[in-house]
Amino acid sequence: MADNEPVETKITNGVTSPIVIKLRKSIIANGDEVKELTFREPTAGDIERVGSNPVNIEQIGETGKLKVTFDAKAMSHMMSILAAAPPSTIKQMHPKDWNTAAWELASFFMPDL
């Protein structure tokens, strides 16, 4: 996305969309050097396209506490779709940037508890 294009944001269930992640280092996306990635709001069709929910939630014991983990391959595939960038772009991301993006996107894939 070009730097001078306006981005319309919206808030759904407390989550702002699109999500813009500023990167620690530039990466190549669709042949261009970029310093940020913009992720659109996902749809149920995106989950189906990826093949699974990229966020796993499990209850720990009887405490009711929840453990949230990512299916890394599914999340990387989802990031590629939502950012309209090839998988090679997502693979270039710094691990901290990948985790930041994953946590920002996670709320879209978790139920209202």
mmCIF file of N, CA, C and O in Angstrom:
data_model
loop_
_atom_site.group_PDB
_atom_site.id
_atom_site.type_symbol
_atom_site.label_atom_id
_atom_site.label_comp_id
_atom_site.label_asym_id
_atom_site.label_seq_id
_atom_site.Cartn_x
_atom_site.Cartn_y
_atom_site.Cartn_z
ATOM 1 N N MET A 1 0.847 -1.177 0.000
ATOM 2 C CA MET A 1 0.000 0.000 0.000
ATOM 3 C C MET A 1 0.889 1.234 0.000
ATOM 4 O O MET A 1 1.835 1.326 0.761
ATOM 5 N N ALA A 2 0.599 2.180 -0.827
ATOM 6 C CA ALA A 2 1.403 3.386 -0.924
ATOM 7 C C ALA A 2 1.251 4.223 0.341
ATOM 8 O O ALA A 2 0.190 4.243 0.963
ATOM 9 N N ASP A 3 2.324 4.938 0.686
ATOM 10 C CA ASP A 3 2.320 5.728 1.911
ATOM 11 C C ASP A 3 1.310 6.865 1.878
ATOM 12 O O ASP A 3 0.825 7.294 2.909
ATOM 13 N N ASN A 4 0.961 7.371 0.688
ATOM 14 C CA ASN A 4 0.091 8.538 0.623
ATOM 15 C C ASN A 4 -1.385 8.182 0.453
ATOM 16 O O ASN A 4 -2.211 9.057 0.366
ATOM 17 N N GLU A 5 -1.727 6.896 0.408
ATOM 18 C CA GLU A 5 -3.122 6.490 0.300
ATOM 19 C C GLU A 5 -3.794 6.547 1.667
ATOM 20 O O GLU A 5 -3.264 6.037 2.641
ATOM 21 N N PRO A 6 -4.975 7.185 1.753
ATOM 22 C CA PRO A 6 -5.670 7.205 3.044
ATOM 23 C C PRO A 6 -6.192 5.819 3.378
ATOM 24 O O PRO A 6 -6.607 5.067 2.507
ATOM 25 N N VAL A 7 -6.136 5.483 4.653
ATOM 26 C CA VAL A 7 -6.624 4.184 5.114
ATOM 27 C C VAL A 7 -7.814 4.431 6.011
ATOM 28 O O VAL A 7 -7.723 5.128 7.016
ATOM 29 N N GLU A 8 -8.957 3.872 5.621
ATOM 30 C CA GLU A 8 -10.159 3.999 6.431
ATOM 31 C C GLU A 8 -10.112 2.935 7.513
ATOM 32 O O GLU A 8 -9.946 1.758 7.234
ATOM 33 N N THR A 9 -10.213 3.362 8.765
ATOM 34 C CA THR A 9 -10.188 2.404 9.861
ATOM 35 C C THR A 9 -11.582 2.242 10.434
ATOM 36 O O THR A 9 -12.417 3.133 10.347
ATOM 37 N N LYS A 10 -11.809 1.057 10.991
ATOM 38 C CA LYS A 10 -13.063 0.804 11.678
ATOM 39 C C LYS A 10 -12.763 -0.038 12.898
ATOM 40 O O LYS A 10 -11.739 -0.717 12.961
ATOM 41 N N ILE A 11 -13.668 0.013 13.870
ATOM 42 C CA ILE A 11 -13.514 -0.772 15.088
ATOM 43 C C ILE A 11 -14.685 -1.738 15.171
ATOM 44 O O ILE A 11 -15.845 -1.327 15.126
ATOM 45 N N THR A 12 -14.365 -3.030 15.250
ATOM 46 C CA THR A 12 -15.370 -4.068 15.378
ATOM 47 C C THR A 12 -15.032 -4.893 16.606
ATOM 48 O O THR A 12 -13.946 -5.445 16.702
ATOM 49 N N ASN A 13 -15.942 -4.949 17.560
ATOM 50 C CA ASN A 13 -15.712 -5.690 18.809
ATOM 51 C C ASN A 13 -14.402 -5.284 19.473
ATOM 52 O O ASN A 13 -13.661 -6.114 19.970
ATOM 53 N N GLY A 14 -14.102 -4.002 19.440
ATOM 54 C CA GLY A 14 -12.902 -3.493 20.096
ATOM 55 C C GLY A 14 -11.615 -3.661 19.311
ATOM 56 O O GLY A 14 -10.547 -3.319 19.784
ATOM 57 N N VAL A 15 -11.707 -4.195 18.082
ATOM 58 C CA VAL A 15 -10.507 -4.421 17.272
ATOM 59 C C VAL A 15 -10.512 -3.436 16.110
ATOM 60 O O VAL A 15 -11.489 -3.326 15.379
ATOM 61 N N THR A 16 -9.416 -2.695 15.964
ATOM 62 C CA THR A 16 -9.285 -1.744 14.871
ATOM 63 C C THR A 16 -8.828 -2.463 13.617
ATOM 64 O O THR A 16 -7.944 -3.311 13.658
ATOM 65 N N SER A 17 -9.447 -2.116 12.492
ATOM 66 C CA SER A 17 -9.067 -2.705 11.216
ATOM 67 C C SER A 17 -9.019 -1.596 10.186
ATOM 68 O O SER A 17 -9.877 -0.724 10.191
ATOM 69 N N PRO A 18 -8.065 -1.537 9.295
ATOM 70 C CA PRO A 18 -6.979 -2.504 9.153
ATOM 71 C C PRO A 18 -5.931 -2.342 10.252
ATOM 72 O O PRO A 18 -5.865 -1.320 10.921
ATOM 73 N N ILE A 19 -5.115 -3.375 10.382
ATOM 74 C CA ILE A 19 -4.025 -3.371 11.350
ATOM 75 C C ILE A 19 -2.736 -3.058 10.597
ATOM 76 O O ILE A 19 -2.418 -3.723 9.614
ATOM 77 N N VAL A 20 -2.026 -2.041 11.048
ATOM 78 C CA VAL A 20 -0.770 -1.651 10.415
ATOM 79 C C VAL A 20 0.373 -1.974 11.372
ATOM 80 O O VAL A 20 0.374 -1.524 12.516
ATOM 81 N N ILE A 21 1.333 -2.768 10.896
ATOM 82 C CA ILE A 21 2.490 -3.152 11.691
ATOM 83 C C ILE A 21 3.722 -2.487 11.096
ATOM 84 O O ILE A 21 4.072 -2.726 9.938
ATOM 85 N N LYS A 22 4.347 -1.626 11.882
ATOM 86 C CA LYS A 22 5.605 -1.007 11.458
ATOM 87 C C LYS A 22 6.723 -2.019 11.689
ATOM 88 O O LYS A 22 6.825 -2.602 12.761
ATOM 89 N N LEU A 23 7.564 -2.207 10.683
ATOM 90 C CA LEU A 23 8.592 -3.235 10.729
ATOM 91 C C LEU A 23 9.930 -2.699 11.219
ATOM 92 O O LEU A 23 10.285 -1.551 10.968
ATOM 93 N N ARG A 24 10.683 -3.556 11.898
ATOM 94 C CA ARG A 24 12.004 -3.202 12.400
ATOM 95 C C ARG A 24 12.999 -2.987 11.270
ATOM 96 O O ARG A 24 13.918 -2.210 11.381
ATOM 97 N N LYS A 25 12.802 -3.755 10.184
ATOM 98 C CA LYS A 25 13.660 -3.594 9.007
ATOM 99 C C LYS A 25 12.797 -3.754 7.770
ATOM 100 O O LYS A 25 11.781 -4.446 7.782
ATOM 101 N N SER A 26 13.202 -3.104 6.709
ATOM 102 C CA SER A 26 12.463 -3.173 5.455
ATOM 103 C C SER A 26 12.487 -4.593 4.901
ATOM 104 O O SER A 26 13.463 -5.320 5.067
ATOM 105 N N ILE A 27 11.393 -4.949 4.233
ATOM 106 C CA ILE A 27 11.304 -6.238 3.548
ATOM 107 C C ILE A 27 10.739 -5.987 2.156
ATOM 108 O O ILE A 27 10.238 -4.898 1.862
ATOM 109 N N ILE A 28 10.807 -6.995 1.304
ATOM 110 C CA ILE A 28 10.285 -6.880 -0.053
ATOM 111 C C ILE A 28 8.893 -7.507 -0.106
ATOM 112 O O ILE A 28 8.707 -8.656 0.273
ATOM 113 N N ALA A 29 7.929 -6.725 -0.586
ATOM 114 C CA ALA A 29 6.553 -7.197 -0.750
ATOM 115 C C ALA A 29 6.092 -6.830 -2.152
ATOM 116 O O ALA A 29 6.090 -5.644 -2.513
ATOM 117 N N ASN A 30 5.749 -7.815 -2.934
ATOM 118 C CA ASN A 30 5.280 -7.590 -4.296
ATOM 119 C C ASN A 30 6.260 -6.742 -5.107
ATOM 120 O O ASN A 30 5.861 -5.866 -5.878
ATOM 121 N N GLY A 31 7.555 -6.979 -4.890
ATOM 122 C CA GLY A 31 8.597 -6.286 -5.644
ATOM 123 C C GLY A 31 8.988 -4.928 -5.104
ATOM 124 O O GLY A 31 9.897 -4.292 -5.625
ATOM 125 N N ASP A 32 8.313 -4.466 -4.055
ATOM 126 C CA ASP A 32 8.610 -3.159 -3.463
ATOM 127 C C ASP A 32 9.197 -3.322 -2.070
ATOM 128 O O ASP A 32 8.816 -4.225 -1.328
ATOM 129 N N GLU A 33 10.102 -2.421 -1.713
ATOM 130 C CA GLU A 33 10.636 -2.398 -0.351
ATOM 131 C C GLU A 33 9.618 -1.696 0.534
ATOM 132 O O GLU A 33 9.172 -0.590 0.221
ATOM 133 N N VAL A 34 9.214 -2.354 1.629
ATOM 134 C CA VAL A 34 8.214 -1.776 2.529
ATOM 135 C C VAL A 34 8.735 -1.755 3.964
ATOM 136 O O VAL A 34 9.552 -2.583 4.354
ATOM 137 N N LYS A 35 8.239 -0.788 4.727
ATOM 138 C CA LYS A 35 8.626 -0.636 6.127
ATOM 139 C C LYS A 35 7.457 -0.915 7.062
ATOM 140 O O LYS A 35 7.578 -0.786 8.272
ATOM 141 N N GLU A 36 6.309 -1.268 6.476
ATOM 142 C CA GLU A 36 5.136 -1.631 7.268
ATOM 143 C C GLU A 36 4.270 -2.563 6.434
ATOM 144 O O GLU A 36 4.357 -2.582 5.208
ATOM 145 N N LEU A 37 3.457 -3.346 7.133
ATOM 146 C CA LEU A 37 2.485 -4.207 6.476
ATOM 147 C C LEU A 37 1.097 -3.853 7.003
ATOM 148 O O LEU A 37 0.926 -3.602 8.197
ATOM 149 N N THR A 38 0.137 -3.832 6.114
ATOM 150 C CA THR A 38 -1.244 -3.528 6.473
ATOM 151 C C THR A 38 -2.076 -4.786 6.274
ATOM 152 O O THR A 38 -2.077 -5.363 5.189
ATOM 153 N N PHE A 39 -2.750 -5.196 7.335
ATOM 154 C CA PHE A 39 -3.569 -6.400 7.323
ATOM 155 C C PHE A 39 -5.040 -6.006 7.370
ATOM 156 O O PHE A 39 -5.462 -5.292 8.272
ATOM 157 N N ARG A 40 -5.824 -6.517 6.418
ATOM 158 C CA ARG A 40 -7.268 -6.278 6.432
ATOM 159 C C ARG A 40 -7.933 -7.212 7.435
ATOM 160 O O ARG A 40 -7.328 -8.173 7.923
ATOM 161 N N GLU A 41 -9.197 -6.934 7.717
ATOM 162 C CA GLU A 41 -9.977 -7.800 8.606
ATOM 163 C C GLU A 41 -10.244 -9.130 7.899
ATOM 164 O O GLU A 41 -10.640 -9.152 6.734
ATOM 165 N N PRO A 42 -10.038 -10.257 8.592
ATOM 166 C CA PRO A 42 -10.287 -11.555 7.967
ATOM 167 C C PRO A 42 -11.771 -11.883 7.899
ATOM 168 O O PRO A 42 -12.599 -11.276 8.574
ATOM 169 N N THR A 43 -12.061 -12.881 7.066
ATOM 170 C CA THR A 43 -13.422 -13.404 6.956
ATOM 171 C C THR A 43 -13.386 -14.898 7.277
ATOM 172 O O THR A 43 -12.308 -15.507 7.320
ATOM 173 N N ALA A 44 -14.553 -15.479 7.449
ATOM 174 C CA ALA A 44 -14.625 -16.933 7.661
ATOM 175 C C ALA A 44 -14.053 -17.658 6.442
ATOM 176 O O ALA A 44 -13.423 -18.716 6.574
ATOM 177 N N GLY A 45 -14.239 -17.071 5.267
ATOM 178 C CA GLY A 45 -13.672 -17.649 4.054
ATOM 179 C C GLY A 45 -12.156 -17.725 4.100
ATOM 180 O O GLY A 45 -11.555 -18.660 3.549
ATOM 181 N N ASP A 46 -11.527 -16.760 4.756
ATOM 182 C CA ASP A 46 -10.061 -16.785 4.899
ATOM 183 C C ASP A 46 -9.628 -17.962 5.768
ATOM 184 O O ASP A 46 -8.636 -18.625 5.468
ATOM 185 N N ILE A 47 -10.375 -18.227 6.840
ATOM 186 C CA ILE A 47 -10.054 -19.372 7.701
ATOM 187 C C ILE A 47 -10.185 -20.661 6.894
ATOM 188 O O ILE A 47 -9.316 -21.530 6.964
ATOM 189 N N GLU A 48 -11.245 -20.751 6.110
ATOM 190 C CA GLU A 48 -11.446 -21.932 5.277
ATOM 191 C C GLU A 48 -10.308 -22.071 4.255
ATOM 192 O O GLU A 48 -9.796 -23.163 4.029
ATOM 193 N N ARG A 49 -9.906 -20.968 3.660
ATOM 194 C CA ARG A 49 -8.825 -20.989 2.666
ATOM 195 C C ARG A 49 -7.508 -21.455 3.272
ATOM 196 O O ARG A 49 -6.764 -22.217 2.665
ATOM 197 N N VAL A 50 -7.229 -21.011 4.505
ATOM 198 C CA VAL A 50 -6.004 -21.410 5.200
ATOM 199 C C VAL A 50 -6.085 -22.877 5.620
ATOM 200 O O VAL A 50 -5.076 -23.576 5.672
ATOM 201 N N GLY A 51 -7.275 -23.338 5.942
ATOM 202 C CA GLY A 51 -7.459 -24.742 6.301
ATOM 203 C C GLY A 51 -7.635 -24.991 7.781
ATOM 204 O O GLY A 51 -7.981 -26.093 8.187
ATOM 205 N N SER A 52 -7.386 -23.972 8.589
ATOM 206 C CA SER A 52 -7.591 -24.099 10.034
ATOM 207 C C SER A 52 -7.522 -22.721 10.672
ATOM 208 O O SER A 52 -7.035 -21.765 10.073
ATOM 209 N N ASN A 53 -8.017 -22.658 11.896
ATOM 210 C CA ASN A 53 -7.907 -21.420 12.663
ATOM 211 C C ASN A 53 -6.451 -21.262 13.081
ATOM 212 O O ASN A 53 -5.869 -22.190 13.642
ATOM 213 N N PRO A 54 -5.830 -20.123 12.835
ATOM 214 C CA PRO A 54 -4.427 -19.953 13.199
ATOM 215 C C PRO A 54 -4.175 -19.764 14.694
ATOM 216 O O PRO A 54 -3.033 -19.747 15.138
ATOM 217 N N VAL A 55 -5.250 -19.632 15.471
ATOM 218 C CA VAL A 55 -5.123 -19.450 16.917
ATOM 219 C C VAL A 55 -5.727 -20.658 17.624
ATOM 220 O O VAL A 55 -6.866 -21.034 17.372
ATOM 221 N N ASN A 56 -4.938 -21.263 18.508
ATOM 222 C CA ASN A 56 -5.396 -22.407 19.292
ATOM 223 C C ASN A 56 -5.622 -21.971 20.733
ATOM 224 O O ASN A 56 -4.771 -21.300 21.316
ATOM 225 N N ILE A 57 -6.761 -22.374 21.289
ATOM 226 C CA ILE A 57 -7.095 -22.019 22.673
ATOM 227 C C ILE A 57 -7.396 -23.306 23.420
ATOM 228 O O ILE A 57 -8.183 -24.127 22.951
ATOM 229 N N GLU A 58 -6.753 -23.473 24.567
ATOM 230 C CA GLU A 58 -7.056 -24.638 25.400
ATOM 231 C C GLU A 58 -7.130 -24.215 26.858
ATOM 232 O O GLU A 58 -6.448 -23.305 27.294
ATOM 233 N N GLN A 59 -7.999 -24.894 27.595
ATOM 234 C CA GLN A 59 -8.159 -24.616 29.019
ATOM 235 C C GLN A 59 -7.108 -25.391 29.788
ATOM 236 O O GLN A 59 -6.848 -26.560 29.507
ATOM 237 N N ILE A 60 -6.503 -24.720 30.770
ATOM 238 C CA ILE A 60 -5.471 -25.344 31.585
ATOM 239 C C ILE A 60 -6.101 -25.811 32.895
ATOM 240 O O ILE A 60 -6.550 -25.000 33.712
ATOM 241 N N GLY A 61 -6.161 -27.108 33.070
ATOM 242 C CA GLY A 61 -6.691 -27.677 34.314
ATOM 243 C C GLY A 61 -8.091 -27.201 34.615
ATOM 244 O O GLY A 61 -8.883 -26.898 33.731
ATOM 245 N N GLU A 62 -8.384 -27.137 35.901
ATOM 246 C CA GLU A 62 -9.713 -26.727 36.350
ATOM 247 C C GLU A 62 -9.760 -25.261 36.752
ATOM 248 O O GLU A 62 -10.786 -24.784 37.227
ATOM 249 N N THR A 63 -8.665 -24.550 36.551
ATOM 250 C CA THR A 63 -8.604 -23.142 36.948
ATOM 251 C C THR A 63 -9.413 -22.240 36.036
ATOM 252 O O THR A 63 -9.745 -21.126 36.408
ATOM 253 N N GLY A 64 -9.692 -22.715 34.839
ATOM 254 C CA GLY A 64 -10.408 -21.882 33.878
ATOM 255 C C GLY A 64 -9.486 -20.988 33.075
ATOM 256 O O GLY A 64 -9.935 -20.282 32.179
ATOM 257 N N LYS A 65 -8.197 -20.999 33.407
ATOM 258 C CA LYS A 65 -7.247 -20.186 32.644
ATOM 259 C C LYS A 65 -7.102 -20.773 31.244
ATOM 260 O O LYS A 65 -7.181 -21.982 31.049
ATOM 261 N N LEU A 66 -6.890 -19.885 30.284
ATOM 262 C CA LEU A 66 -6.764 -20.307 28.901
ATOM 263 C C LEU A 66 -5.337 -20.131 28.408
ATOM 264 O O LEU A 66 -4.684 -19.142 28.732
ATOM 265 N N LYS A 67 -4.893 -21.080 27.617
ATOM 266 C CA LYS A 67 -3.580 -21.014 26.985
ATOM 267 C C LYS A 67 -3.819 -20.743 25.504
ATOM 268 O O LYS A 67 -4.548 -21.483 24.834
ATOM 269 N N VAL A 68 -3.221 -19.668 24.994
ATOM 270 C CA VAL A 68 -3.370 -19.286 23.589
ATOM 271 C C VAL A 68 -2.040 -19.526 22.884
ATOM 272 O O VAL A 68 -0.998 -19.053 23.332
ATOM 273 N N THR A 69 -2.086 -20.286 21.800
ATOM 274 C CA THR A 69 -0.897 -20.525 20.983
ATOM 275 C C THR A 69 -1.268 -20.319 19.519
ATOM 276 O O THR A 69 -2.446 -20.283 19.158
ATOM 277 N N PHE A 70 -0.243 -20.196 18.693
ATOM 278 C CA PHE A 70 -0.457 -20.008 17.263
ATOM 279 C C PHE A 70 -0.034 -21.247 16.497
ATOM 280 O O PHE A 70 0.968 -21.880 16.831
ATOM 281 N N ASP A 71 -0.786 -21.572 15.477
ATOM 282 C CA ASP A 71 -0.353 -22.527 14.474
ATOM 283 C C ASP A 71 0.470 -21.668 13.512
ATOM 284 O O ASP A 71 -0.089 -20.911 12.705
ATOM 285 N N ALA A 72 1.790 -21.742 13.614
ATOM 286 C CA ALA A 72 2.671 -20.821 12.896
ATOM 287 C C ALA A 72 2.467 -20.861 11.382
ATOM 288 O O ALA A 72 2.424 -19.812 10.730
ATOM 289 N N LYS A 73 2.328 -22.055 10.816
ATOM 290 C CA LYS A 73 2.123 -22.148 9.364
ATOM 291 C C LYS A 73 0.789 -21.522 8.962
ATOM 292 O O LYS A 73 0.709 -20.788 7.975
ATOM 293 N N ALA A 74 -0.256 -21.823 9.719
ATOM 294 C CA ALA A 74 -1.571 -21.254 9.414
ATOM 295 C C ALA A 74 -1.557 -19.741 9.590
ATOM 296 O O ALA A 74 -2.134 -19.005 8.769
ATOM 297 N N MET A 75 -0.893 -19.243 10.643
ATOM 298 C CA MET A 75 -0.848 -17.801 10.875
ATOM 299 C C MET A 75 -0.037 -17.107 9.779
ATOM 300 O O MET A 75 -0.435 -16.048 9.287
ATOM 301 N N SER A 76 1.081 -17.698 9.379
ATOM 302 C CA SER A 76 1.872 -17.097 8.298
ATOM 303 C C SER A 76 1.070 -17.057 7.001
ATOM 304 O O SER A 76 1.097 -16.053 6.274
ATOM 305 N N HIS A 77 0.348 -18.135 6.714
ATOM 306 C CA HIS A 77 -0.502 -18.171 5.515
ATOM 307 C C HIS A 77 -1.581 -17.095 5.619
ATOM 308 O O HIS A 77 -1.847 -16.369 4.649
ATOM 309 N N MET A 78 -2.193 -16.974 6.796
ATOM 310 C CA MET A 78 -3.233 -15.972 7.006
ATOM 311 C C MET A 78 -2.662 -14.567 6.837
ATOM 312 O O MET A 78 -3.274 -13.704 6.193
ATOM 313 N N MET A 79 -1.481 -14.313 7.390
ATOM 314 C CA MET A 79 -0.856 -12.997 7.245
ATOM 315 C C MET A 79 -0.643 -12.666 5.775
ATOM 316 O O MET A 79 -0.875 -11.533 5.345
ATOM 317 N N SER A 80 -0.187 -13.654 5.011
ATOM 318 C CA SER A 80 0.043 -13.461 3.588
ATOM 319 C C SER A 80 -1.248 -13.047 2.885
ATOM 320 O O SER A 80 -1.263 -12.103 2.089
ATOM 321 N N ILE A 81 -2.335 -13.720 3.204
ATOM 322 C CA ILE A 81 -3.629 -13.406 2.593
ATOM 323 C C ILE A 81 -4.099 -12.014 3.008
ATOM 324 O O ILE A 81 -4.500 -11.203 2.168
ATOM 325 N N LEU A 82 -4.051 -11.733 4.307
ATOM 326 C CA LEU A 82 -4.600 -10.473 4.822
ATOM 327 C C LEU A 82 -3.778 -9.258 4.418
ATOM 328 O O LEU A 82 -4.300 -8.149 4.322
ATOM 329 N N ALA A 83 -2.482 -9.451 4.181
ATOM 330 C CA ALA A 83 -1.617 -8.342 3.767
ATOM 331 C C ALA A 83 -1.499 -8.263 2.245
ATOM 332 O O ALA A 83 -0.837 -7.361 1.731
ATOM 333 N N ALA A 84 -2.126 -9.213 1.542
ATOM 334 C CA ALA A 84 -2.020 -9.283 0.075
ATOM 335 C C ALA A 84 -0.549 -9.266 -0.338
ATOM 336 O O ALA A 84 -0.136 -8.530 -1.227
ATOM 337 N N ALA A 85 0.221 -10.089 0.351
ATOM 338 C CA ALA A 85 1.662 -10.194 0.099
ATOM 339 C C ALA A 85 2.015 -11.670 -0.053
ATOM 340 O O ALA A 85 1.390 -12.530 0.567
ATOM 341 N N PRO A 86 3.028 -11.978 -0.847
ATOM 342 C CA PRO A 86 3.397 -13.385 -1.013
ATOM 343 C C PRO A 86 3.962 -13.982 0.278
ATOM 344 O O PRO A 86 4.466 -13.245 1.145
ATOM 345 N N PRO A 87 3.889 -15.308 0.426
ATOM 346 C CA PRO A 87 4.450 -15.960 1.614
ATOM 347 C C PRO A 87 5.913 -15.600 1.855
ATOM 348 O O PRO A 87 6.349 -15.505 3.001
ATOM 349 N N SER A 88 6.663 -15.369 0.779
ATOM 350 C CA SER A 88 8.083 -15.009 0.934
ATOM 351 C C SER A 88 8.251 -13.704 1.706
ATOM 352 O O SER A 88 9.235 -13.521 2.422
ATOM 353 N N THR A 89 7.292 -12.813 1.599
ATOM 354 C CA THR A 89 7.339 -11.549 2.351
ATOM 355 C C THR A 89 7.198 -11.819 3.840
ATOM 356 O O THR A 89 7.949 -11.281 4.657
ATOM 357 N N ILE A 90 6.239 -12.655 4.206
ATOM 358 C CA ILE A 90 6.001 -12.962 5.615
ATOM 359 C C ILE A 90 7.225 -13.657 6.206
ATOM 360 O O ILE A 90 7.622 -13.375 7.343
ATOM 361 N N LYS A 91 7.863 -14.521 5.429
ATOM 362 C CA LYS A 91 9.054 -15.238 5.899
ATOM 363 C C LYS A 91 10.230 -14.307 6.143
ATOM 364 O O LYS A 91 11.146 -14.643 6.898
ATOM 365 N N GLN A 92 10.228 -13.113 5.545
ATOM 366 C CA GLN A 92 11.304 -12.142 5.751
ATOM 367 C C GLN A 92 11.147 -11.351 7.051
ATOM 368 O O GLN A 92 12.084 -10.695 7.490
ATOM 369 N N MET A 93 9.964 -11.407 7.650
ATOM 370 C CA MET A 93 9.687 -10.581 8.835
ATOM 371 C C MET A 93 10.602 -10.945 10.003
ATOM 372 O O MET A 93 10.921 -12.116 10.209
ATOM 373 N N HIS A 94 11.001 -9.941 10.762
ATOM 374 C CA HIS A 94 11.730 -10.161 12.005
ATOM 375 C C HIS A 94 10.795 -10.935 12.937
ATOM 376 O O HIS A 94 9.577 -10.690 12.941
ATOM 377 N N PRO A 95 11.304 -11.886 13.721
ATOM 378 C CA PRO A 95 10.432 -12.666 14.610
ATOM 379 C C PRO A 95 9.564 -11.805 15.536
ATOM 380 O O PRO A 95 8.397 -12.149 15.782
ATOM 381 N N LYS A 96 10.105 -10.705 16.023
ATOM 382 C CA LYS A 96 9.292 -9.836 16.885
ATOM 383 C C LYS A 96 8.158 -9.192 16.102
ATOM 384 O O LYS A 96 7.054 -9.033 16.615
ATOM 385 N N ASP A 97 8.423 -8.816 14.846
ATOM 386 C CA ASP A 97 7.365 -8.237 14.014
ATOM 387 C C ASP A 97 6.296 -9.290 13.716
ATOM 388 O O ASP A 97 5.103 -8.992 13.736
ATOM 389 N N TRP A 98 6.736 -10.522 13.442
ATOM 390 C CA TRP A 98 5.779 -11.599 13.172
ATOM 391 C C TRP A 98 4.885 -11.810 14.392
ATOM 392 O O TRP A 98 3.661 -11.905 14.275
ATOM 393 N N ASN A 99 5.489 -11.879 15.583
ATOM 394 C CA ASN A 99 4.712 -12.079 16.814
ATOM 395 C C ASN A 99 3.792 -10.904 17.095
ATOM 396 O O ASN A 99 2.652 -11.091 17.533
ATOM 397 N N THR A 100 4.264 -9.694 16.852
ATOM 398 C CA THR A 100 3.408 -8.514 17.043
ATOM 399 C C THR A 100 2.202 -8.602 16.135
ATOM 400 O O THR A 100 1.059 -8.388 16.576
ATOM 401 N N ALA A 101 2.427 -8.940 14.878
ATOM 402 C CA ALA A 101 1.315 -9.071 13.930
ATOM 403 C C ALA A 101 0.381 -10.198 14.357
ATOM 404 O O ALA A 101 -0.850 -10.042 14.334
ATOM 405 N N ALA A 102 0.946 -11.331 14.757
ATOM 406 C CA ALA A 102 0.122 -12.471 15.167
ATOM 407 C C ALA A 102 -0.772 -12.100 16.347
ATOM 408 O O ALA A 102 -1.972 -12.422 16.353
ATOM 409 N N TRP A 103 -0.217 -11.423 17.348
ATOM 410 C CA TRP A 103 -1.026 -11.051 18.514
ATOM 411 C C TRP A 103 -2.068 -9.997 18.163
ATOM 412 O O TRP A 103 -3.175 -9.997 18.705
ATOM 413 N N GLU A 104 -1.731 -9.088 17.255
ATOM 414 C CA GLU A 104 -2.715 -8.087 16.825
ATOM 415 C C GLU A 104 -3.880 -8.753 16.086
ATOM 416 O O GLU A 104 -5.025 -8.355 16.233
ATOM 417 N N LEU A 105 -3.564 -9.772 15.290
ATOM 418 C CA LEU A 105 -4.595 -10.473 14.529
ATOM 419 C C LEU A 105 -5.353 -11.500 15.361
ATOM 420 O O LEU A 105 -6.482 -11.867 15.014
ATOM 421 N N ALA A 106 -4.766 -11.970 16.438
ATOM 422 C CA ALA A 106 -5.340 -13.071 17.218
ATOM 423 C C ALA A 106 -6.777 -12.847 17.645
ATOM 424 O O ALA A 106 -7.602 -13.772 17.609
ATOM 425 N N SER A 107 -7.124 -11.637 18.030
ATOM 426 C CA SER A 107 -8.482 -11.386 18.542
ATOM 427 C C SER A 107 -9.558 -11.661 17.496
ATOM 428 O O SER A 107 -10.706 -11.942 17.842
ATOM 429 N N PHE A 108 -9.204 -11.596 16.220
ATOM 430 C CA PHE A 108 -10.177 -11.917 15.171
ATOM 431 C C PHE A 108 -10.533 -13.416 15.185
ATOM 432 O O PHE A 108 -11.569 -13.804 14.683
ATOM 433 N N PHE A 109 -9.655 -14.239 15.729
ATOM 434 C CA PHE A 109 -9.815 -15.691 15.651
ATOM 435 C C PHE A 109 -10.194 -16.321 16.979
ATOM 436 O O PHE A 109 -10.216 -17.544 17.111
ATOM 437 N N MET A 110 -10.489 -15.484 17.982
ATOM 438 C CA MET A 110 -10.844 -15.993 19.300
ATOM 439 C C MET A 110 -12.323 -15.699 19.562
ATOM 440 O O MET A 110 -12.814 -14.633 19.189
ATOM 441 N N PRO A 111 -13.011 -16.606 20.210
ATOM 442 C CA PRO A 111 -14.433 -16.370 20.496
ATOM 443 C C PRO A 111 -14.593 -15.324 21.603
ATOM 444 O O PRO A 111 -13.665 -15.066 22.367
ATOM 445 N N ASP A 112 -15.770 -14.725 21.661
ATOM 446 C CA ASP A 112 -16.098 -13.850 22.785
ATOM 447 C C ASP A 112 -16.394 -14.762 23.962
ATOM 448 O O ASP A 112 -17.332 -15.554 23.925
ATOM 449 N N LEU A 113 -15.562 -14.702 24.990
ATOM 450 C CA LEU A 113 -15.751 -15.576 26.159
ATOM 451 C C LEU A 113 -16.358 -14.803 27.309
ATOM 452 O O LEU A 113 -16.189 -13.672 27.471
#
